[in-house]
Structure formats: C-alpha cells, structure tokens
Amino acid sequence: MNFLALLFRNRLAAMGAVVLSLILALVLITPLLPLVDPDVIDTGNRFKRPFTEGALLGTDHLGRDLLSRLLWGTRLSLAVGFAAAVIAAVIGSAVGIVAGYFGGRVDNVIMRVIDMLMAFPYILLALAIVAALGPGLINALIAVAAVNIPFFARNIRGIAVGLAGREFIDAARLAGMGHMRIMLTELLPNVLPVIIIAMSTTVGWMILETAGLSFLGLGSQPPQADLGSMLGEARAALITAPHTSIVPGVMIFLIVMSINLLGDGVRDALDPRLKSGALSRPMARTKVDRKGPIPAGSDALMDIRELETQFHVKKRVYKAVGGVTLSVRPGECLGVIGESGSGKSVTALSVMGLVASPPGVVTGGAVRLNGEDLLDMPFEKLRQARGDKVAYIFQDPLSTLHPLYKVGDQLVEAIRSHHNVSNREARKKALSLLKDVRIPNAESRLDNYPHEMSGGMRQRVSIAMSLANDPEVIIADEPTTALDVTVQAQILALLDDLRRSRGLAIIFITHDFGVVAQLCDRVAVMYAGRIVEEGPTQEVLDAPAHPYTKRLIACVPELGQGRRELAAIPGLPPVVDNLPEGCAFAPRCDKARDECRMGDVALRGGAPRAGAPRAVRCLFPEEEIA
Amino acid sequence: MTLALKLTDLSKTFPLPKTLFGPEKPGVRAVRPLSLDVQQGETLGIVGESGCGKSTLARMLVGLLEPTTGTIEIEGKAPDTGNPAEFGKLIQYVFQDPISSLNPRKTIRQIMESPLKRLYGMGRRDRAQRIADIFDSVNLREEFLDRYPHEFSGGQAQRIGIARALAAAPRIIILDEPVSALDVSVQAQVLNLLARLRAEFNLTYLFISHDLAVVEAVSDRIVVLYFGAVVEVGKAEEIFANPKHPYTHLLASSAPVVGRPLTAPEQKGTELPDPLNPPPGCAFAGRCPRASDICHRQDPPLERMGDDQFAACHHPL
C-alpha cells in the first residue's frame, strides 16, 4: 500500500494533516492578505474585544491588531521551529551516522559528549546558550537546535551501529567505496525513514521550545511578533483582557496538536513492521474457521487430519498447508522433510494454535490428541496442554530462551506453570532435567544466563525445558540446523535416547535427509503445502516413489563421493498464493504429462502406519507402491 | 603452476577491553599464526566448527580486518593489509546471507555498478556492456537490474552476489558459506554455476563451509581448522576417508549420513576450549580419546603424513 493511503487510514493523523495544511496555507498567503501592519501602535484603541469593527480578533495592550500579529507571528514561529528541526536533524544524524559507522573510540568520544549535553535539563541548556549568545530570534533558534541534537544523534547512532555491521557495508568497501561515500550512499538511505520519523515527532516540541524562549523574552525582540512573545506580552492582562492570551494560546495548541498527530501517523506509516501487520497484536491462539465437515479421528496418539492453514494478507490467500494428514504413536519418531516454504513449520505450529492470527487461519481439518480435537478445545484447556502434553523445540535456542533470566529460573517457571509444586521441588526437578540432557556441571549451569552458554548447551536447555512436564509429544522444528555437526550428533543421539526411554512421540521437522535417516521411523515429504510422499524412512530413501523425493535426494551431496557435478532441480518451488492446477511439482518435473496439469492429484496408498503401505501423490510414480 | 595466494604466519588477536585495575589481558587469539599456499585455479575448502576462526581468516584475506602478524601475497603482490579497496581488484567475497549482503535501498544495477565505477573508473557504456556479460554468465535476466533486492529468492540473490564479486574481475573469490542459507535443490544449482565460472574465468576459490559433504564435492584440497589453527590439510578425496587428525575423524563421523546408524561419536557433553583461557598444548586434547601427557604440554607442529597430507598431531591415526 502506498504511504499516503496508509497514513490517512489513521483518522487522527488525517485530521492533524488537514488542520496543519490550513494553518500553513494561511501563513503562506499572509503577505497577500489585506492586513494592518502588525507593528503599528494605536494606544487609543488598546484592548479592543474580538469581533469589533476594524479588528476581527481585537487589539493588544498597545492597540496593535491581533489578527495581523497572530498570522505574522505564526509564520515566524513555524519557520523558526522547522528550521531548528532541520538543523538539529542534519547535525544530529551526521553525528549519529559517523559514531555508528566508525564505532570504537570515535563512537565513545562522540557519545560521551552527547551524554554530557543530555545531562542538563533542556530548558537550562537552552537558557545558557541564549545567555552566552545574547537574546534574539536567531540565537533562540540555535539554542533549540543544539538542545535537540543529542536526541537525533542517539537515535540514528543506534540504527547505524546495526547497519554498519551488515554484510552489504562490507561488500561496498570491497567494491572500492570510501568511508564518506559509504556513509552517504549506503547508510543514509537506510536511516532516512528513522530521521523523518524522529523529525515529525519533534517539530511540534521544538516550536513549543522556541515559543518558551520568546515567552521569557529571550527569543524574538519587540516589536516583532511571534507566538511566544505574544503570550509573554499578554501575561500582564491575563484577567482583564483574556483574549490577548487566548488567541496565541489556541494557535500554539492547534499547531502542536496537529503536528504531533500527523507525526505519530507518519511514524506508524513508515514503520516497516506495520506493513507486515505486526502492530495488530496476534491472538492468543490461531483463528479457526473450518468450512467443510470435520474428518473423523483414529486411535493414534497425535492425529492430524486434512489440516488446512492459510494466511489471509489483504486480498491474497496463501495456502501454506493444504490438507495434511499425519499421525504419530507413542515412542515413534516421524520426520517431516521439505524445503523452505513447503509448509512444514506452519503444520507444526498449527497443532497447538501457535500460528500468528491475523493473518493465519485454520480453514479445515482436525488435530486430535488422544482423541480430543485441539482446534475445538476451550482456550484455557489448550493453554494447559501447551508445554504439558505437547512441547516444542525450535531452531534457535538463543531466541526462544529469555535473555534476562537464568536458565534455572526459566526451567522452574516452565514446571510451576503446569504443576503446583514448591520452588525448591521445581528446582530439584530442573537440576535432574539438566542432568537428563547430559549437561556437565548441571548445578552450576542452573545459574547461567543463556548468553553464557554455547549453542549446543542452549539447545540442550531448550530440550530440557520441553521435557519439563513429561509431554506425550515433542514437535522439534529444525532443532539442530543452527548447530555444528559434532554437537548435532550429540543432540540427535540424546533425542533418540529420550524417546526410547520415555516413550515420547517426536515429530521431527528438518530439511536434512541424513538426519531423518538416522533418527526417524517414518518420513513424510512435503512440497508446496502438501504431503507428496510418506512411508517408512528406509523404504522411502532406498526407493523414492515421487519424482520430487527422488530428485531432492539426488541433490544432497554425500560424504565420500569426491568431487563431482551435483544434480539440481531447475526452477523454484511455486508460491503458495498462486499454485498451479494439478500437481504443484509438474512445472519442474521432467516426467510431467498433460494429465499432471489437470485436476487434483490424490495421495494414493493405504493410510500409512509403521510397516504399512506407503503413500504417494503422483500419477506416474517412480516406484509402484504396494 | 603459480601461486595464487601465499599466507605467511598470518594471525589475528582481538584485544580485550582493559580493566581499570588488574593486569593487561592477553587478548583472544582468533587465528593463530598460519601459513598456507593456494595454487592458481585451485579450490581450497576450509572447514571447521563455529568459532574456529574461519570467518576471521576470510575477512583478513579481503582486507576487511587487519592481521595482527603475517603477510598476504596475491599472485606475488602484497596489497596494503586493511585496505579493502586495494584488495578488491585481486580478491572478492561472496557472503553467507545473500539478501543481507545487498543494500535494500539500491537497485541491482546500482549495486553492480559500484565496483566497476570505484575500482576501474569505467564509463557508462562500458559498464552496461560488462554487466550484461556477467549477468549472462550467471544466468540472470537483464530485466532484474532495475529491481530491488527484496524481490528476489535466496538462490537468485546469491547469484547476484556472485555476479557482483565477478564484476570486480578478481583473481580469487572467497566463498563464505555461499549455499548454507539455500535449499538443497537450489544449492546444487549455485554450486554447479560456481564450478562453471571457475573454469570460464580461471578463478581460484577459497570455499568456507561447515558442511563437509558440500566442501568435499567442490574442493581440490581441504584445510581443517580447529580453535584458530590448522589441524589438517589434505586432498579432498583423501582427507575424510583417511583422516590423520582425530578431530578430522570426529567431524567426518559426526556428519549425518543416510544408512549409517545413529551413534554419538563423542560421549558426554564436551565443550570447545575457552578462547579467553586457552589450554596449554594441543587445543583438541580435552576432547581427544588418544590424548596423552605430551598433548597437554606441547602444541604439535603441522607435519607431513602421507603424500599430500599434513596434520598437527602427536598421535596421528
């Protein structure tokens, strides 16, 4: 959506924009209006009330026309406020970009100076600057700008530090760009939205500050009018002639309010998170809106039937999961394999209603745990089941563990949120869990923060946490992808042990055939949101029936085959908001015929159980399945 | 054969922040003094686990980091270390994350043009011609040039990253985990493209990866790094089949392989040595089943073991 449409969706921002543009239009045409000279003194007509003849808004203590002074004063105040904002933004952003880009000592020195500036209350600092430079509107402008430089510098530095470490900056240096050019052409365009946001939220404030200095007599000097000095001069007659204060007061209120409302709108519209819908807080569970009949269950421990999950983003519908049927029994490990975008993670998250809603919606199917439909379950019961009956292990333990709490406390919290036990008992259990996942020196590790542990140790803690309440099913979403191979081997061995000793059912999501082959009894291969093949791991790997499975396996380089040309699958997986008719793999498949591109291809074969027949979604499979 | 790259005693130590009181700390030795020759046209694989100094080494080689000691020679020339612009014409870098290595606010054309402008001062027409040639080589359509990076899939973005590296006409390209962010079906496309480009432009590759199977499939020789030091160097087809160093053996037996039963090759929860407090002697001794007294006292030197294989071990396999 374009910027303006996004901006005016916010009613208050639109109102601010209207008021502000009216004021701006008025002050721009002020020199053309038939107004009296604002500085002509006519003491005989002092304190005339508003709406009297010849003076629409009345006159002040020297008989000067208030309407004329108001318009000219507003013109001056706005000009000074905007000028101060631009100066502060330019200097502050330059300082912030330099500090953030160079880092180290440069950053340290600059930021300490900025800290010193910030240590003074702003009005004191502004007063000190004006006192040093002498009163006058330009000096007030300099003071207001100087006082606001730290705000910009700190904001921009924070963004620039993050950007300076990004790879595209390194790439620019390798392309032969100098520091100055990198800051101007690589960093600046990326921080510009932040500068604009910071400006739009501070212009109003700076207009107020200038008015404040003028009110104290340090800004515009008589007889020149600006909003602050008008208020200051009217102060003496506040009771006898209140209109002289009210007129400039209302104008200040209108300006600052409209700028702030508009500024907030600009901030929200430019925030990249808003575009992806992040400002709308997701619901506590995924929205369920099942159209068709609810399929019957089976006796499996966890039974996913014809699950359909979609993402509704504006008018587009992304069919992330398009009718997936999976089941696991106690002690069984089911592998779900697929490339990015195949819907494997969304399937996993749909089980316990963890897909962010909006935009996610479960539009069909059923997920049963011990025969109970999880999609139907009251929220409180589902919340109790999360972590207690079904636990998750995610890819990146650093982002799933809370960085500010000790791992021991996080384990204790996980235990006590489901079981009414004392802190001491929970801690004892936490210790034994850490020992179960074979963390050396478990006692001392309880008091570690997540950043004090290595990636492998952190992943062990997440596994310990998932085991905390003796769940029946563990859903592991790429748990070893971020780990080194030697650590991965340890974690896989640990998971295998646990499922054998505790009778856990594991749904293991991965993209790695080697991992599936070593750990899983059965495997389901997903492509474009659907299962294309399922069966016992060994059989599927030895004799893949779906062309996609066969060619995907051929793509994976295996250790011990030496240097060679690798097999590749040309093309890209389809985007799930625009799936081709018929088989989703047909455009990349060299066996595809016309039939493949028409009508739905069904998953053929018996309902797969361990040792039972395999299933494949292909009209011309590589292997005939029983 | 001429040498494309010669490293002599290259090392990097990151200083630790000084505390107000207390003695000065020795700093973290990310890369220990390391010497290496790379032949022209060769693909040298560099493997090792996280924290072994792979990326620090790579960043030194392209001048993004200044080495603490040692020299880098590229085809007999020694560019000013720590000046990426001077390195740019000789050696280029392909980054791990294809999307984040492209500036999101620039069009692909602007991204492609900057090395041509800054390093070679080419005119507009020459640039357009050169970009067209390169895009043709990496199988990208020219209409992509006016789009922004977020419009591309990972595989396409990585090809753009490779095209940018090629634009500088370097002699050596450092590939830092170039396919680890890609799906397997796309990974093979990119690896095959790299192999073709190497022959076409007579390039030398340094291929950094944690995936042993990928490294083995693309490399002539492989260097195994552990804790900032080379523990083994050898021919790609030999080194994992007949490892001499126990660490190489551990790596090779940890990789999950279809048809191999699941066994933890290493028992208990061993951890990498602490870089702030490095152990004396061989850094691997604490995890090594063959470690003896001498391993804990003396750092083993890199010695020839077999035809083209070198390992740093007191008790080789």
Coordinates of C-alpha atoms in Angstrom, one line a residue, chain A residues 109-443:
Chain A
V109 CA 34.2 10.1 22.4
I110 CA 31.2 11.4 20.4
M111 CA 28.7 9.6 22.6
R112 CA 30.2 10.8 25.8
V113 CA 30.0 14.4 24.6
I114 CA 26.3 13.8 23.7
D115 CA 25.7 12.2 27.1
M116 CA 27.1 15.4 28.7
L117 CA 24.7 17.5 26.7
M118 CA 21.8 15.3 27.7
A119 CA 22.8 15.6 31.4
F120 CA 21.5 19.1 31.5
P121 CA 17.7 19.8 31.6
Y122 CA 17.0 21.1 28.1
I123 CA 15.5 24.4 29.1
L124 CA 18.5 25.2 31.3
L125 CA 20.8 24.3 28.5
A126 CA 18.8 26.5 26.0
L127 CA 18.9 29.3 28.5
A128 CA 22.6 29.0 29.0
I129 CA 23.2 29.1 25.2
V130 CA 21.0 32.1 24.8
A131 CA 22.6 33.8 27.7
A132 CA 26.0 33.3 26.1
L133 CA 25.0 34.4 22.7
G134 CA 22.6 37.2 23.7
P135 CA 18.8 37.3 23.2
G136 CA 17.4 37.3 19.7
L137 CA 15.4 35.0 17.5
I138 CA 18.4 33.5 15.6
N139 CA 20.1 32.8 18.8
A140 CA 17.0 31.1 20.2
L141 CA 16.9 29.0 17.0
I142 CA 20.5 27.9 17.5
A143 CA 19.8 27.1 21.2
V144 CA 16.7 25.0 20.4
A145 CA 18.5 23.2 17.6
A146 CA 21.5 22.5 19.8
V147 CA 19.4 21.1 22.6
N148 CA 17.8 18.6 20.2
I149 CA 20.9 17.4 18.5
P150 CA 21.5 14.6 21.2
F151 CA 18.1 13.2 20.5
F152 CA 18.8 12.7 16.8
A153 CA 22.4 11.6 17.4
R154 CA 21.4 8.8 19.8
N155 CA 18.5 7.6 17.7
I156 CA 20.4 7.5 14.5
R157 CA 23.6 6.0 16.1
G158 CA 21.6 3.1 17.4
I159 CA 20.3 2.3 13.9
A160 CA 23.7 3.0 12.2
V161 CA 25.5 0.6 14.6
G162 CA 23.3 -2.2 13.5
L163 CA 23.6 -1.4 9.8
A164 CA 27.4 -0.8 9.9
G165 CA 27.8 -4.5 10.9
R166 CA 25.7 -5.7 7.9
E167 CA 27.3 -7.5 5.1
F168 CA 26.3 -5.0 2.4
I169 CA 28.6 -2.5 4.0
D170 CA 31.5 -4.9 3.8
A171 CA 30.5 -5.5 0.2
A172 CA 30.6 -1.8 -0.5
R173 CA 34.1 -1.5 1.0
L174 CA 35.2 -4.3 -1.3
A175 CA 33.7 -2.5 -4.2
G176 CA 36.2 0.2 -3.5
M177 CA 34.0 2.8 -1.9
G178 CA 35.5 5.2 0.6
H179 CA 34.1 5.9 4.1
M180 CA 32.4 9.1 3.1
R181 CA 30.7 7.5 0.1
I182 CA 29.6 4.5 2.2
M183 CA 28.0 6.8 4.8
L184 CA 26.2 8.9 2.2
T185 CA 25.1 6.3 -0.3
E186 CA 24.8 3.1 1.8
L187 CA 23.9 4.1 5.3
L188 CA 22.0 7.3 4.8
P189 CA 19.2 5.9 2.6
N190 CA 18.7 3.2 5.2
V191 CA 18.4 5.6 8.1
L192 CA 16.4 8.2 6.3
P193 CA 13.0 6.8 7.4
V194 CA 14.1 7.0 11.0
I195 CA 15.3 10.6 10.6
I196 CA 11.9 11.5 9.1
I197 CA 10.1 9.8 11.9
A198 CA 12.3 11.5 14.6
M199 CA 11.7 14.9 12.9
S200 CA 8.0 14.5 12.6
T201 CA 7.7 13.7 16.2
T202 CA 9.9 16.5 17.4
V203 CA 9.0 19.5 15.2
G204 CA 6.0 20.3 17.5
W205 CA 8.2 20.1 20.5
M206 CA 10.7 22.5 19.0
I207 CA 8.1 25.0 18.1
L208 CA 7.0 24.9 21.8
E209 CA 10.6 25.4 23.0
T210 CA 11.1 28.4 20.7
A211 CA 7.8 29.9 22.0
G212 CA 9.0 29.2 25.5
L213 CA 12.2 31.2 25.0
S214 CA 10.3 34.0 23.3
F215 CA 7.9 34.0 26.2
L216 CA 10.8 34.6 28.6
G217 CA 11.9 37.5 26.4
L218 CA 14.9 35.7 25.0
G219 CA 13.7 35.0 21.5
S220 CA 12.0 37.5 19.2
Q221 CA 12.5 41.1 20.4
P222 CA 9.8 43.7 20.4
P223 CA 8.1 44.9 18.3
Q224 CA 8.5 41.7 16.2
A225 CA 5.7 39.2 17.0
D226 CA 5.9 35.5 17.4
L227 CA 3.6 33.2 19.3
G228 CA 5.8 33.1 22.4
S229 CA 6.3 36.8 22.7
M230 CA 2.6 37.5 22.1
L231 CA 1.8 35.3 25.0
G232 CA 4.5 36.9 27.1
E233 CA 3.2 40.4 26.5
A234 CA -0.4 39.3 27.2
R235 CA 0.5 37.8 30.5
A236 CA 0.0 41.1 32.4
A237 CA -3.5 41.5 31.2
L238 CA -4.5 37.8 31.6
I239 CA -7.5 38.7 33.8
T240 CA -8.7 42.0 32.3
A241 CA -8.2 41.1 28.6
P242 CA -8.1 37.3 28.4
H243 CA -8.5 37.3 24.6
T244 CA -4.9 38.6 24.2
S245 CA -3.6 35.4 25.7
I246 CA -6.3 33.1 24.3
V247 CA -5.6 34.0 20.7
P248 CA -1.9 33.0 20.5
G249 CA -2.6 30.1 23.0
V250 CA -5.2 28.5 20.8
M251 CA -2.9 28.8 17.8
I252 CA 0.0 27.1 19.7
F253 CA -2.3 24.4 20.8
L254 CA -3.6 23.8 17.2
I255 CA -0.1 23.8 15.7
V256 CA 1.5 21.4 18.2
M257 CA -1.5 19.1 18.3
S258 CA -1.8 18.8 14.6
I259 CA 1.9 18.3 14.1
N260 CA 2.0 15.6 16.8
L261 CA -1.0 13.7 15.5
L262 CA 0.4 13.8 12.0
G263 CA 3.9 12.9 13.3
D264 CA 2.5 9.8 15.0
G265 CA 0.7 8.9 11.8
V266 CA 3.9 9.3 9.8
R267 CA 5.8 7.1 12.3
D268 CA 3.3 4.3 12.1
A269 CA 3.0 4.5 8.3
L270 CA 6.8 4.4 7.8
D271 CA 7.4 1.7 10.4
P272 CA 8.3 -1.4 8.4
R273 CA 6.7 -3.7 11.0
L274 CA 3.3 -2.1 10.3
K275 CA 3.4 -3.1 6.7
S276 CA 3.7 -6.8 7.6
G277 CA 0.8 -6.4 10.0
A278 CA 2.8 -6.7 13.2
L279 CA 1.2 -3.8 15.0
S280 CA -2.0 -5.7 15.1
R281 CA -1.3 -8.0 18.1
P282 CA -1.7 -11.6 17.3
M283 CA -4.4 -13.5 19.1
A284 CA -3.5 -16.0 21.8
R285 CA -4.4 -18.8 19.5
T286 CA -4.8 -19.3 15.8
K287 CA -8.2 -18.4 14.4
V288 CA -10.2 -21.5 13.4
D289 CA -12.7 -21.1 10.7
R290 CA -13.5 -24.6 9.3
K291 CA -15.7 -24.7 6.3
G292 CA -16.0 -28.4 5.5
P293 CA -17.0 -31.3 7.7
I294 CA -14.6 -32.3 10.4
P295 CA -12.8 -35.5 9.5
A296 CA -13.1 -38.5 11.8
G297 CA -10.1 -39.4 14.0
S298 CA -8.1 -42.6 14.5
D299 CA -6.6 -44.2 17.6
A300 CA -3.1 -42.6 17.1
L301 CA -1.7 -40.5 19.9
M302 CA -1.5 -37.4 17.8
D303 CA -3.6 -37.4 14.7
I304 CA -3.5 -34.5 12.2
R305 CA -6.3 -34.9 9.6
E306 CA -6.6 -32.9 6.4
L307 CA -5.3 -29.9 8.1
E308 CA -5.5 -26.7 6.1
T309 CA -3.9 -23.4 7.3
Q310 CA -4.0 -20.3 5.2
F311 CA -2.6 -16.8 5.6
H312 CA -5.0 -14.1 4.5
V313 CA -3.0 -11.0 3.7
K314 CA -5.3 -8.3 2.3
K315 CA -6.8 -9.9 -0.8
R316 CA -4.2 -12.7 -1.2
V317 CA -4.7 -16.1 0.2
Y318 CA -1.5 -18.1 0.9
K319 CA -2.4 -21.8 1.2
A320 CA 0.6 -22.6 3.4
V321 CA -0.8 -26.0 4.5
G322 CA -3.2 -27.6 2.0
G323 CA -4.7 -30.7 3.6
V324 CA -2.0 -32.5 5.6
T325 CA -2.7 -35.8 7.3
L326 CA -0.1 -37.1 9.7
S327 CA -0.1 -39.2 12.9
V328 CA 2.3 -40.5 15.5
R329 CA 2.1 -43.2 18.1
P330 CA 4.0 -43.3 21.5
G331 CA 7.7 -43.9 21.1
E332 CA 7.6 -43.2 17.4
C333 CA 9.6 -40.6 15.5
L334 CA 8.0 -39.1 12.4
G335 CA 10.2 -37.0 10.1
V336 CA 8.7 -34.2 8.1
I337 CA 11.0 -33.1 5.4
G338 CA 10.7 -30.3 2.9
E339 CA 12.3 -27.1 1.6
S340 CA 11.6 -23.6 2.9
G341 CA 8.1 -22.6 2.1
S342 CA 6.8 -26.2 1.9
G343 CA 4.6 -25.6 4.9
K344 CA 6.3 -27.9 7.4
S345 CA 6.7 -25.4 10.1
V346 CA 3.2 -24.0 9.7
T347 CA 1.9 -27.5 10.1
A348 CA 3.8 -27.9 13.3
L349 CA 2.6 -24.5 14.7
S350 CA -1.0 -25.1 13.7
V351 CA -1.1 -28.1 16.0
M352 CA -1.2 -26.1 19.2
G353 CA -2.7 -22.9 17.6
L354 CA 0.6 -21.1 17.6
V355 CA 0.3 -19.7 14.1
A356 CA 0.0 -15.9 14.4
S357 CA -3.6 -14.8 13.7
P358 CA -4.1 -12.5 11.9
P359 CA -3.1 -13.4 9.2
G360 CA -3.2 -17.1 9.9
V361 CA -6.4 -19.0 9.8
V362 CA -7.0 -22.8 10.1
T363 CA -9.6 -23.4 7.5
G364 CA -10.1 -27.1 7.7
G365 CA -9.3 -30.5 9.2
A366 CA -8.7 -31.6 12.7
V367 CA -5.9 -32.1 15.1
R368 CA -6.5 -34.7 17.8
L369 CA -4.5 -35.6 20.8
N370 CA -5.7 -38.8 22.5
G371 CA -9.0 -38.4 20.5
E372 CA -9.7 -34.8 21.7
D373 CA -9.9 -32.1 19.0
L374 CA -7.3 -29.4 19.8
L375 CA -8.8 -27.0 17.4
D376 CA -12.2 -27.1 19.2
M377 CA -10.8 -27.0 22.7
P378 CA -11.6 -24.1 25.0
F379 CA -8.6 -21.8 25.2
E380 CA -7.8 -22.3 28.9
K381 CA -7.6 -26.1 28.3
L382 CA -5.4 -25.6 25.2
R383 CA -3.1 -23.3 27.2
Q384 CA -2.7 -26.0 29.8
A385 CA -1.9 -28.6 27.2
R386 CA 0.8 -26.4 25.6
G387 CA 4.1 -27.5 27.0
D388 CA 2.4 -30.1 29.2
K389 CA 1.1 -32.6 26.7
V390 CA 2.7 -31.2 23.6
A391 CA 6.1 -29.4 23.7
Y392 CA 8.1 -27.7 21.1
I393 CA 11.8 -27.3 20.4
F394 CA 12.7 -24.6 17.9
Q395 CA 15.7 -23.9 15.7
D396 CA 17.3 -21.0 17.5
P397 CA 17.6 -21.5 21.3
L398 CA 19.0 -18.0 21.7
S399 CA 15.7 -16.5 20.6
T400 CA 13.5 -18.9 22.5
L401 CA 15.2 -18.6 25.9
H402 CA 14.7 -15.3 27.7
P403 CA 18.0 -13.4 27.7
L404 CA 17.4 -11.8 31.1
Y405 CA 16.6 -14.8 33.2
K406 CA 18.9 -17.5 34.4
V407 CA 18.2 -20.8 32.7
G408 CA 17.4 -22.5 36.0
D409 CA 14.7 -19.9 36.8
Q410 CA 13.2 -20.4 33.3
L411 CA 13.0 -24.2 33.8
V412 CA 11.4 -23.7 37.2
E413 CA 8.9 -21.3 35.7
A414 CA 8.1 -23.9 33.0
I415 CA 7.5 -26.6 35.7
R416 CA 5.5 -24.4 38.0
S417 CA 3.2 -23.0 35.4
H418 CA 1.8 -26.5 35.0
H419 CA 2.3 -28.1 38.3
N420 CA 1.6 -26.8 41.8
V421 CA 4.9 -27.6 43.4
S422 CA 7.2 -25.6 45.7
N423 CA 10.1 -23.6 44.3
R424 CA 12.6 -26.0 45.9
E425 CA 11.0 -29.1 44.4
A426 CA 10.8 -27.4 41.0
R427 CA 14.5 -26.5 41.2
K428 CA 15.3 -30.1 42.1
K429 CA 13.4 -31.3 39.0
A430 CA 15.1 -28.7 36.9
L431 CA 18.5 -30.0 38.0
S432 CA 17.6 -33.6 37.2
L433 CA 16.3 -32.4 33.8
L434 CA 19.7 -30.7 33.0
K435 CA 21.3 -34.0 34.0
D436 CA 19.0 -35.9 31.8
V437 CA 20.1 -33.9 28.8
R438 CA 23.7 -34.5 29.9
I439 CA 24.8 -31.0 30.7
P440 CA 28.1 -31.2 32.5
N441 CA 28.2 -29.4 35.9
A442 CA 24.5 -29.1 35.9
E443 CA 24.4 -27.5 39.4

